Tab-separated table of C-alpha atoms in Angstrom:
chain	number	residue	atom	x	y	z
A	1	MET	CA	9.431	-5.580	-25.621
A	2	TYR	CA	10.820	-2.637	-23.683
A	3	PRO	CA	14.462	-3.310	-22.620
A	4	LEU	CA	13.623	-4.338	-19.062
A	5	GLU	CA	17.216	-4.210	-17.865
A	6	ARG	CA	16.996	-0.404	-18.084
A	7	LEU	CA	14.326	-0.255	-15.404
A	8	GLN	CA	15.182	1.036	-11.931
A	9	ARG	CA	13.359	0.378	-8.687
A	10	TYR	CA	12.147	3.104	-6.366
A	11	PRO	CA	13.479	3.398	-3.738
A	12	LYS	CA	16.749	2.478	-5.420
A	13	ALA	CA	17.922	-1.076	-4.766
A	14	PRO	CA	20.768	-1.902	-7.144
A	15	HIS	CA	20.909	-5.514	-5.902
A	16	LEU	CA	17.306	-6.139	-7.012
A	17	GLN	CA	16.020	-6.090	-10.598
A	18	ALA	CA	12.929	-4.063	-11.435
A	19	TYR	CA	10.935	-6.825	-13.154
A	20	ASN	CA	10.255	-10.529	-12.732
A	21	SER	CA	9.147	-13.557	-14.726
A	22	ALA	CA	5.466	-12.801	-14.131
A	23	ASP	CA	5.907	-9.444	-15.887
A	24	LYS	CA	7.583	-11.146	-18.847
A	25	LEU	CA	4.891	-13.847	-19.153
A	26	LEU	CA	2.128	-11.233	-19.138
A	27	ILE	CA	3.879	-9.258	-21.877
A	28	GLN	CA	4.498	-12.400	-23.967
A	29	ARG	CA	0.877	-13.554	-23.744
A	30	TRP	CA	-0.313	-10.024	-24.596
A	31	GLN	CA	1.874	-10.107	-27.716
A	32	GLU	CA	0.480	-13.537	-28.678
A	33	LEU	CA	-3.042	-12.110	-28.460
A	34	GLY	CA	-2.086	-9.208	-30.717
A	35	GLY	CA	-2.699	-6.628	-28.023
A	36	SER	CA	-2.801	-2.917	-28.781
A	37	GLY	CA	-1.635	-0.360	-26.250
A	38	GLU	CA	-4.587	1.899	-27.067
A	39	THR	CA	-7.006	-0.703	-25.678
A	40	THR	CA	-4.822	-2.192	-22.917
A	41	TRP	CA	-5.170	-1.555	-19.205
A	42	VAL	CA	-2.589	-2.541	-16.581
A	43	VAL	CA	-3.274	-3.135	-12.889
A	44	ASN	CA	-0.631	-3.397	-10.132
A	45	ASP	CA	2.475	-2.762	-12.225
A	46	ASP	CA	5.434	-2.498	-9.866
A	47	PHE	CA	8.065	-0.484	-11.716
A	48	GLY	CA	6.732	-0.002	-15.240
A	49	ALA	CA	7.784	-3.194	-17.046
A	50	ILE	CA	4.260	-4.004	-18.240
A	51	SER	CA	3.042	-0.450	-18.827
A	52	LEU	CA	6.073	0.486	-20.900
A	53	SER	CA	6.240	-2.762	-22.889
A	54	THR	CA	2.570	-2.555	-23.888
A	55	LYS	CA	2.325	1.262	-24.076
A	56	ALA	CA	-0.848	0.804	-22.044
A	57	ALA	CA	-3.609	3.388	-22.242
A	58	GLN	CA	-4.155	3.249	-18.465
A	59	SER	CA	-2.161	1.823	-15.560
A	60	SER	CA	-3.679	1.574	-12.095
A	61	SER	CA	-1.701	1.096	-8.890
A	62	ASP	CA	-2.438	1.644	-5.219
A	63	SER	CA	1.219	2.346	-4.445
A	64	TRP	CA	2.812	5.814	-4.514
A	65	LEU	CA	6.236	4.146	-4.679
A	66	ALA	CA	5.139	2.220	-7.768
A	67	HIS	CA	3.861	5.463	-9.339
A	68	ARG	CA	7.198	7.153	-8.628
A	69	ALA	CA	9.140	4.226	-10.094
A	70	MET	CA	6.991	4.188	-13.232
A	71	LEU	CA	7.388	7.930	-13.723
A	72	ASN	CA	11.149	7.678	-13.219
A	73	ASN	CA	11.269	4.899	-15.812
A	74	GLY	CA	9.360	6.920	-18.389
A	75	VAL	CA	5.685	5.978	-18.043
A	76	ASN	CA	3.461	8.822	-19.220
A	77	PRO	CA	1.923	10.402	-16.090
A	78	ALA	CA	-1.360	10.843	-17.957
A	79	VAL	CA	-1.972	7.074	-17.953
A	80	LEU	CA	-1.473	6.558	-14.196
A	81	LEU	CA	-4.415	6.017	-11.853
A	82	ASN	CA	-4.530	5.335	-8.121
A	83	ALA	CA	-6.972	3.117	-6.254
A	84	GLU	CA	-9.568	5.883	-5.885
A	85	ARG	CA	-10.085	6.036	-9.678
A	86	SER	CA	-11.235	3.221	-11.955
A	87	PRO	CA	-10.012	2.848	-15.545
A	88	SER	CA	-12.443	3.932	-18.259
A	89	GLY	CA	-12.757	3.892	-22.034
A	90	ASN	CA	-12.210	1.167	-24.610
A	91	CYS	CA	-10.467	-1.981	-23.432
A	92	ASP	CA	-9.670	-5.328	-25.086
A	93	ILE	CA	-7.061	-6.719	-22.669
A	94	VAL	CA	-6.242	-6.153	-18.995
A	95	LEU	CA	-2.889	-7.247	-17.585
A	96	LEU	CA	-3.068	-7.709	-13.805
A	97	LYS	CA	-0.320	-8.579	-11.344
A	98	ILE	CA	-1.998	-10.667	-8.644
A	99	PRO	CA	-2.070	-8.890	-5.233
A	100	LYS	CA	-1.306	-10.612	-1.932
A	101	GLN	CA	-4.838	-10.698	-0.540
A	102	GLU	CA	-7.740	-12.751	-1.883
A	103	ALA	CA	-10.161	-9.918	-1.077
A	104	ALA	CA	-8.054	-7.404	-3.006
A	105	LEU	CA	-7.902	-9.657	-6.088
A	106	LYS	CA	-11.658	-10.214	-6.098
A	107	GLN	CA	-12.365	-6.519	-5.562
A	108	GLN	CA	-10.110	-5.539	-8.451
A	109	LEU	CA	-11.747	-8.079	-10.784
A	110	GLN	CA	-15.202	-6.803	-9.820
A	111	MET	CA	-14.040	-3.237	-10.429
A	112	LEU	CA	-12.800	-4.198	-13.896
A	113	CYS	CA	-16.111	-5.883	-14.780
A	114	ALA	CA	-17.863	-2.650	-13.847
A	115	ALA	CA	-15.392	-0.534	-15.825
A	116	VAL	CA	-15.276	-2.355	-19.177
A	117	THR	CA	-17.965	-1.504	-21.712
A	118	ALA	CA	-17.564	-4.696	-23.775
A	119	PRO	CA	-16.230	-8.198	-23.039
A	120	ALA	CA	-12.456	-8.171	-22.588
A	121	THR	CA	-9.668	-10.612	-21.815
A	122	VAL	CA	-7.929	-10.425	-18.462
A	123	LEU	CA	-4.500	-11.949	-17.894
A	124	CYS	CA	-3.588	-12.405	-14.241
A	125	ALA	CA	-0.031	-13.381	-13.322
A	126	GLY	CA	2.222	-13.870	-10.338
A	127	MET	CA	5.328	-15.639	-9.148
A	128	ASP	CA	4.640	-19.182	-7.952
A	129	LYS	CA	6.022	-18.437	-4.486
A	130	HIS	CA	3.500	-15.599	-4.090
A	131	LEU	CA	0.445	-17.470	-5.385
A	132	SER	CA	-2.071	-19.401	-3.340
A	133	PRO	CA	-3.161	-22.908	-4.365
A	134	ASN	CA	-6.618	-21.299	-4.519
A	135	THR	CA	-5.752	-18.428	-6.887
A	136	ALA	CA	-7.523	-19.944	-9.907
A	137	ARG	CA	-10.604	-20.695	-7.802
A	138	TRP	CA	-10.728	-17.094	-6.545
A	139	ILE	CA	-10.690	-15.822	-10.137
A	140	GLU	CA	-13.367	-18.371	-11.140
A	141	GLN	CA	-15.612	-17.202	-8.308
A	142	VAL	CA	-15.741	-13.751	-9.884
A	143	LEU	CA	-15.325	-14.400	-13.610
A	144	GLY	CA	-16.195	-18.016	-14.288
A	145	GLU	CA	-14.037	-20.259	-16.465
A	146	VAL	CA	-10.270	-19.758	-16.145
A	147	THR	CA	-7.496	-21.027	-18.394
A	148	ARG	CA	-4.358	-21.971	-16.466
A	149	HIS	CA	-1.324	-21.517	-18.670
A	150	PRO	CA	1.699	-23.743	-18.022
A	151	GLY	CA	4.113	-22.320	-15.491
A	152	LYS	CA	7.436	-20.995	-16.733
A	153	SER	CA	10.432	-19.517	-14.915
A	154	LYS	CA	8.649	-19.966	-11.568
A	155	ALA	CA	5.674	-17.841	-12.685
A	156	ARG	CA	2.312	-18.441	-14.336
A	157	VAL	CA	-0.597	-16.730	-16.079
A	158	PHE	CA	-4.340	-17.241	-15.597
A	159	GLU	CA	-6.607	-16.119	-18.443
A	160	ALA	CA	-10.315	-15.297	-18.214
A	161	ARG	CA	-12.989	-13.014	-19.671
A	162	LEU	CA	-14.357	-9.835	-18.156
A	163	ILE	CA	-18.088	-9.462	-18.791
A	164	PRO	CA	-19.431	-5.922	-18.273
A	165	THR	CA	-21.784	-5.511	-15.333
A	166	GLY	CA	-22.421	-1.776	-15.678
A	167	GLU	CA	-22.787	-1.601	-11.912
A	168	LYS	CA	-20.358	-0.191	-9.382
A	169	PRO	CA	-19.301	-3.108	-7.162
A	170	ASP	CA	-19.544	-3.112	-3.399
A	171	ASP	CA	-16.303	-1.737	-1.969
A	172	GLY	CA	-15.796	-4.857	0.143
A	173	ALA	CA	-15.337	-2.856	3.335
A	174	ILE	CA	-14.737	-4.843	6.505
A	175	PHE	CA	-15.547	-3.383	9.923
A	176	THR	CA	-13.424	-4.169	12.975
A	177	GLU	CA	-14.125	-3.530	16.644
A	178	VAL	CA	-11.322	-1.586	18.336
A	179	PRO	CA	-11.004	-1.285	22.137
A	180	GLY	CA	-11.973	2.229	23.232
A	181	PHE	CA	-13.684	3.132	19.931
A	182	ASN	CA	-17.415	3.831	19.993
A	183	LYS	CA	-18.014	2.367	16.539
A	184	PRO	CA	-16.323	-0.189	14.256
A	185	LEU	CA	-13.380	0.862	12.110
A	186	LEU	CA	-13.565	0.488	8.329
A	187	THR	CA	-10.868	-1.380	6.396
A	188	LEU	CA	-10.830	-1.867	2.615
A	189	PRO	CA	-9.532	-4.946	0.748
A	190	GLY	CA	-5.798	-4.611	0.266
A	191	ASN	CA	-5.237	-2.647	3.481
A	192	PHE	CA	-2.667	-3.986	5.927
A	193	SER	CA	-4.129	-6.428	8.474
A	194	SER	CA	-7.509	-6.216	6.768
A	195	GLY	CA	-10.353	-7.310	9.039
A	196	ALA	CA	-8.353	-7.530	12.278
A	197	LEU	CA	-6.020	-5.576	14.536
A	198	ASP	CA	-2.438	-6.795	14.245
A	199	GLY	CA	-0.476	-7.486	17.404
A	200	GLY	CA	1.751	-4.443	17.020
A	201	THR	CA	-1.234	-2.106	16.877
A	202	ARG	CA	-2.714	-3.763	19.958
A	203	LEU	CA	0.536	-3.245	21.857
A	204	ILE	CA	0.821	0.476	21.106
A	205	LEU	CA	-2.896	1.052	21.811
A	206	ALA	CA	-2.447	-0.580	25.220
A	207	HIS	CA	0.234	1.991	26.112
A	208	LEU	CA	-1.208	5.041	24.377
A	209	GLN	CA	-1.982	6.771	27.693
A	210	ARG	CA	1.806	7.152	28.161
A	211	VAL	CA	2.161	9.151	24.932
A	212	PRO	CA	2.507	12.935	25.480
A	213	THR	CA	-0.391	15.247	24.659
A	214	VAL	CA	0.566	17.494	21.748
A	215	SER	CA	-0.911	19.992	19.331
A	216	SER	CA	0.323	18.257	16.162
A	217	ALA	CA	1.017	14.588	15.499
A	218	CYS	CA	1.459	12.219	12.588
A	219	ASP	CA	0.323	8.639	12.054
A	220	LEU	CA	3.031	7.378	9.679
A	221	ALA	CA	2.236	4.256	7.625
A	222	CYS	CA	-1.287	4.888	8.879
A	223	GLY	CA	-3.191	2.056	7.201
A	224	ASN	CA	-6.841	2.669	8.011
A	225	GLY	CA	-5.859	5.364	10.526
A	226	VAL	CA	-6.404	3.415	13.730
A	227	LEU	CA	-3.475	4.922	15.677
A	228	GLY	CA	-4.162	8.500	14.626
A	229	LEU	CA	-7.857	8.134	15.383
A	230	ALA	CA	-7.005	6.750	18.821
A	231	LEU	CA	-4.914	9.871	19.510
A	232	LEU	CA	-7.786	12.142	18.464
A	233	LEU	CA	-10.400	10.193	20.408
A	234	GLN	CA	-8.272	10.320	23.582
A	235	GLY	CA	-7.569	14.028	23.158
A	236	LYS	CA	-3.854	13.381	22.745
A	237	ALA	CA	-3.545	15.572	19.630
A	238	GLN	CA	-5.362	18.619	18.286
A	239	SER	CA	-4.387	17.995	14.657
A	240	LEU	CA	-3.284	14.849	12.889
A	241	CYS	CA	-1.498	14.001	9.654
A	242	PHE	CA	-2.264	10.561	8.235
A	243	ALA	CA	0.572	9.469	5.915
A	244	ASP	CA	0.870	6.326	3.810
A	245	GLU	CA	2.164	5.231	0.418
A	246	SER	CA	-1.037	3.253	-0.224
A	247	SER	CA	-3.899	5.235	-1.741
A	248	LEU	CA	-6.322	2.627	-0.360
A	249	ALA	CA	-4.963	3.278	3.117
A	250	ILE	CA	-5.415	7.042	2.719
A	251	TYR	CA	-8.941	6.538	1.359
A	252	SER	CA	-9.792	4.270	4.315
A	253	ALA	CA	-8.362	6.751	6.814
A	254	LYS	CA	-10.346	9.608	5.231
A	255	ARG	CA	-13.567	7.636	5.526
A	256	ASN	CA	-12.859	6.696	9.143
A	257	VAL	CA	-12.055	10.275	10.150
A	258	ALA	CA	-15.280	11.446	8.468
A	259	ALA	CA	-17.247	8.772	10.336
A	260	PHE	CA	-15.795	9.578	13.761
A	261	PHE	CA	-15.478	13.371	13.371
A	262	PRO	CA	-18.097	14.430	10.786
A	263	ASP	CA	-18.051	18.086	11.865
A	264	GLN	CA	-14.314	18.448	12.536
A	265	SER	CA	-12.680	17.437	9.283
A	266	ASP	CA	-10.189	20.319	9.541
A	267	MET	CA	-8.349	18.532	12.385
A	268	ALA	CA	-6.938	15.952	9.955
A	269	HIS	CA	-4.959	16.102	6.755
A	270	PHE	CA	-3.729	13.280	4.544
A	271	HIS	CA	-0.466	12.635	2.733
A	272	TRP	CA	-0.168	10.015	-0.029
A	273	GLY	CA	3.537	9.777	-0.682
A	274	ASP	CA	6.945	8.384	0.185
A	275	GLY	CA	6.607	8.427	3.941
A	276	LEU	CA	6.963	11.995	5.174
A	277	LEU	CA	8.901	13.354	2.209
A	278	GLY	CA	7.326	16.477	0.750
A	279	LEU	CA	5.606	17.587	3.952
A	280	GLN	CA	6.354	21.139	5.129
A	281	HIS	CA	5.550	20.602	8.803
A	282	LYS	CA	7.393	19.295	11.853
A	283	TYR	CA	5.467	17.267	14.401
A	284	GLN	CA	5.671	16.962	18.160
A	285	LEU	CA	4.743	13.289	17.985
A	286	ILE	CA	4.955	10.575	15.332
A	287	LEU	CA	3.435	7.126	15.761
A	288	CYS	CA	4.593	4.435	13.352
A	289	ASN	CA	3.882	0.757	12.785
A	290	PRO	CA	6.240	0.449	9.793
A	291	PRO	CA	5.803	-2.029	6.962
A	292	PHE	CA	8.593	-4.470	6.197
A	293	HIS	CA	7.428	-5.447	2.708
A	294	GLN	CA	7.405	-3.656	-0.621
A	295	GLY	CA	4.803	-5.525	-2.624
A	296	HIS	CA	5.518	-9.221	-2.099
A	297	VAL	CA	9.176	-8.649	-1.208
A	298	MET	CA	10.172	-8.705	2.469
A	299	ASP	CA	12.739	-5.982	3.111
A	300	ALA	CA	13.488	-4.340	6.481
A	301	ALA	CA	14.993	-1.411	4.540
A	302	VAL	CA	11.434	-0.199	3.888
A	303	GLY	CA	10.848	0.455	7.577
A	304	LYS	CA	14.369	1.811	8.141
A	305	ARG	CA	13.794	4.500	5.488
A	306	LEU	CA	10.696	5.696	7.334
A	307	LEU	CA	12.477	5.817	10.682
A	308	ARG	CA	15.341	7.836	9.199
A	309	GLN	CA	12.835	10.308	7.780
A	310	CYS	CA	11.236	10.804	11.198
A	311	SER	CA	14.299	12.501	12.674
A	312	SER	CA	13.906	15.330	10.141
A	313	TYR	CA	10.173	15.780	10.708
A	314	LEU	CA	10.089	16.005	14.503
A	315	THR	CA	10.477	19.139	16.574
A	316	ALA	CA	13.547	19.328	18.819
A	317	ASN	CA	11.518	18.003	21.765
A	318	GLY	CA	9.394	15.680	19.661
A	319	GLU	CA	8.979	11.945	20.182
A	320	LEU	CA	8.742	8.975	17.841
A	321	TRP	CA	6.856	5.924	19.080
A	322	VAL	CA	7.407	2.901	16.864
A	323	VAL	CA	6.121	-0.643	17.201
A	324	ALA	CA	7.437	-3.568	15.172
A	325	ASN	CA	8.168	-7.269	15.180
A	326	ALA	CA	10.884	-7.809	17.767
A	327	HIS	CA	13.209	-9.571	15.301
A	328	LEU	CA	13.429	-6.584	12.935
A	329	PRO	CA	16.739	-4.661	13.111
A	330	TYR	CA	15.393	-1.217	13.955
A	331	ALA	CA	17.266	-0.525	17.208
A	332	GLY	CA	20.451	0.456	15.382
A	333	VAL	CA	18.832	2.966	13.030
A	334	LEU	CA	16.872	4.509	15.917
A	335	LYS	CA	19.993	4.984	18.036
A	336	LYS	CA	21.842	6.482	15.081
A	337	HIS	CA	19.175	9.116	14.456
A	338	PHE	CA	17.964	9.797	18.027
A	339	ALA	CA	19.952	10.617	21.154
A	340	HIS	CA	17.568	8.820	23.509
A	341	VAL	CA	15.938	5.488	22.661
A	342	ASP	CA	14.199	3.218	25.138
A	343	VAL	CA	11.920	0.203	25.035
A	344	VAL	CA	8.517	1.081	26.473
A	345	ALA	CA	6.946	-2.369	26.223
A	346	ARG	CA	7.502	-5.764	24.650
A	347	ASN	CA	5.920	-9.155	24.358
A	348	LYS	CA	6.973	-12.398	22.693
A	349	LYS	CA	6.477	-10.999	19.174
A	350	TYR	CA	6.488	-7.181	19.266
A	351	GLN	CA	8.499	-4.349	20.738
A	352	LEU	CA	7.477	-0.732	21.358
A	353	TRP	CA	10.215	1.923	21.264
A	354	ARG	CA	10.240	5.606	22.207
A	355	ALA	CA	12.865	7.730	20.464
A	356	ARG	CA	13.611	11.341	21.512
A	357	SER	CA	16.047	14.155	20.694
A	358	PRO	CA	16.354	13.671	16.947
A	359	ARG	CA	19.832	14.038	15.483
A	360	VAL	CA	19.218	16.224	12.442
A	361	LYS	CA	22.069	16.842	10.034
A	362	PRO	CA	22.698	20.552	9.419
C-alpha cells in the first residue's frame, strides 16, 4: 500500500489527514481480490489514496480540487478523468467512494455498466456517518445482489457485479421551475441542491433588481448557473463567467446557457478550477452562494477562501454579493477584505451581503 501518511490535502489543511478508513478498506479488499492496476478504475478519489495504492489505470472525479490534490500527491495526470468523460478500456475491478446523493450514486453505477466491456467487480465504500441506511438498497436497484462486508473502523464496503449494458445511460437530468425564467432549469445528479432551489438562491433572486447593471460579471460557485442566467435574462450583465470546482456544475451551466441563449453563446465563458484562481479578468460584479463542504466534510474555510479571492478579481468599483446560511462566520472575512460591507436582506436562515471597495494587497 502507498504510504498514506505522505498524502497532502488540497487546499492544505494540516489538521486533517488526506485519507480515511473507507479508502483503506477499499484498498485492502482490492488486494484480497488480487487486483491489477492495469485493469482497475477508481471513482471519486479525494486526494489520491486509492489511485496511488492501486496504480489505477483510470481515476474519475468531478472535483477540480480532488484533481489538484491527486496531481500534487503524484497521480499520473494521464489517468485522470472528469465527470464529462467516462472511463474506457479493460476493467476487472472498480473502486468507488460513495457520493452524498442517491441520484449521483445510481448515475455513476449506470455509467460504469455502460463503460465496462465485460463483467467486473465494483467495490463501493464510505464512512458510516456519511452512509444512508438505504445505501445497499440503492446499489441493488441498479446492480442486483450486493454483498455487505462487515464494518471496520467506522467504515464499510459493499461489493457487487457490473454487467455491461453497452448503452449510454440517461443523464438523470432534473428540471426545476425558477421564478422569472421562461423554461425549466436543468440540474444533473450530484449538483448542489439538485431538483430544487435552495433558500439562499431564492433570497438573492428576490433582490436581484438591486444589483448594479454591468458589462462583465461572474457567478462564482455557479452550480447549474441559476444566478448568472438570472443576470443575463434581466439584462444585468453583457458577459458572464460561470466558475465552479465541480465539472458537473460547469457541464450543467453550459447546457443551461445553450438552452436559454442558443444564438449568443459568446456572452458566457466557463471556468472549472479553484474558485477564481487562474482567471485573467477582473469583474464589475461577482455573485456567490459559497459551499461550506468539501466532499462530505463541513468546513466554513471553503467559503472563506472564495470570498478572499473575490477581492483580487473585482474592479476598484466592483461589488460582491454573497448569500449564505446566517450562522456561517463570513462577516469577518468580508470586512477584512472590503472597505464597505452591508447586509442587504436576511431571513431566519439566510443572509445576503453586499461588499464594495476591495482591499487588494499591492
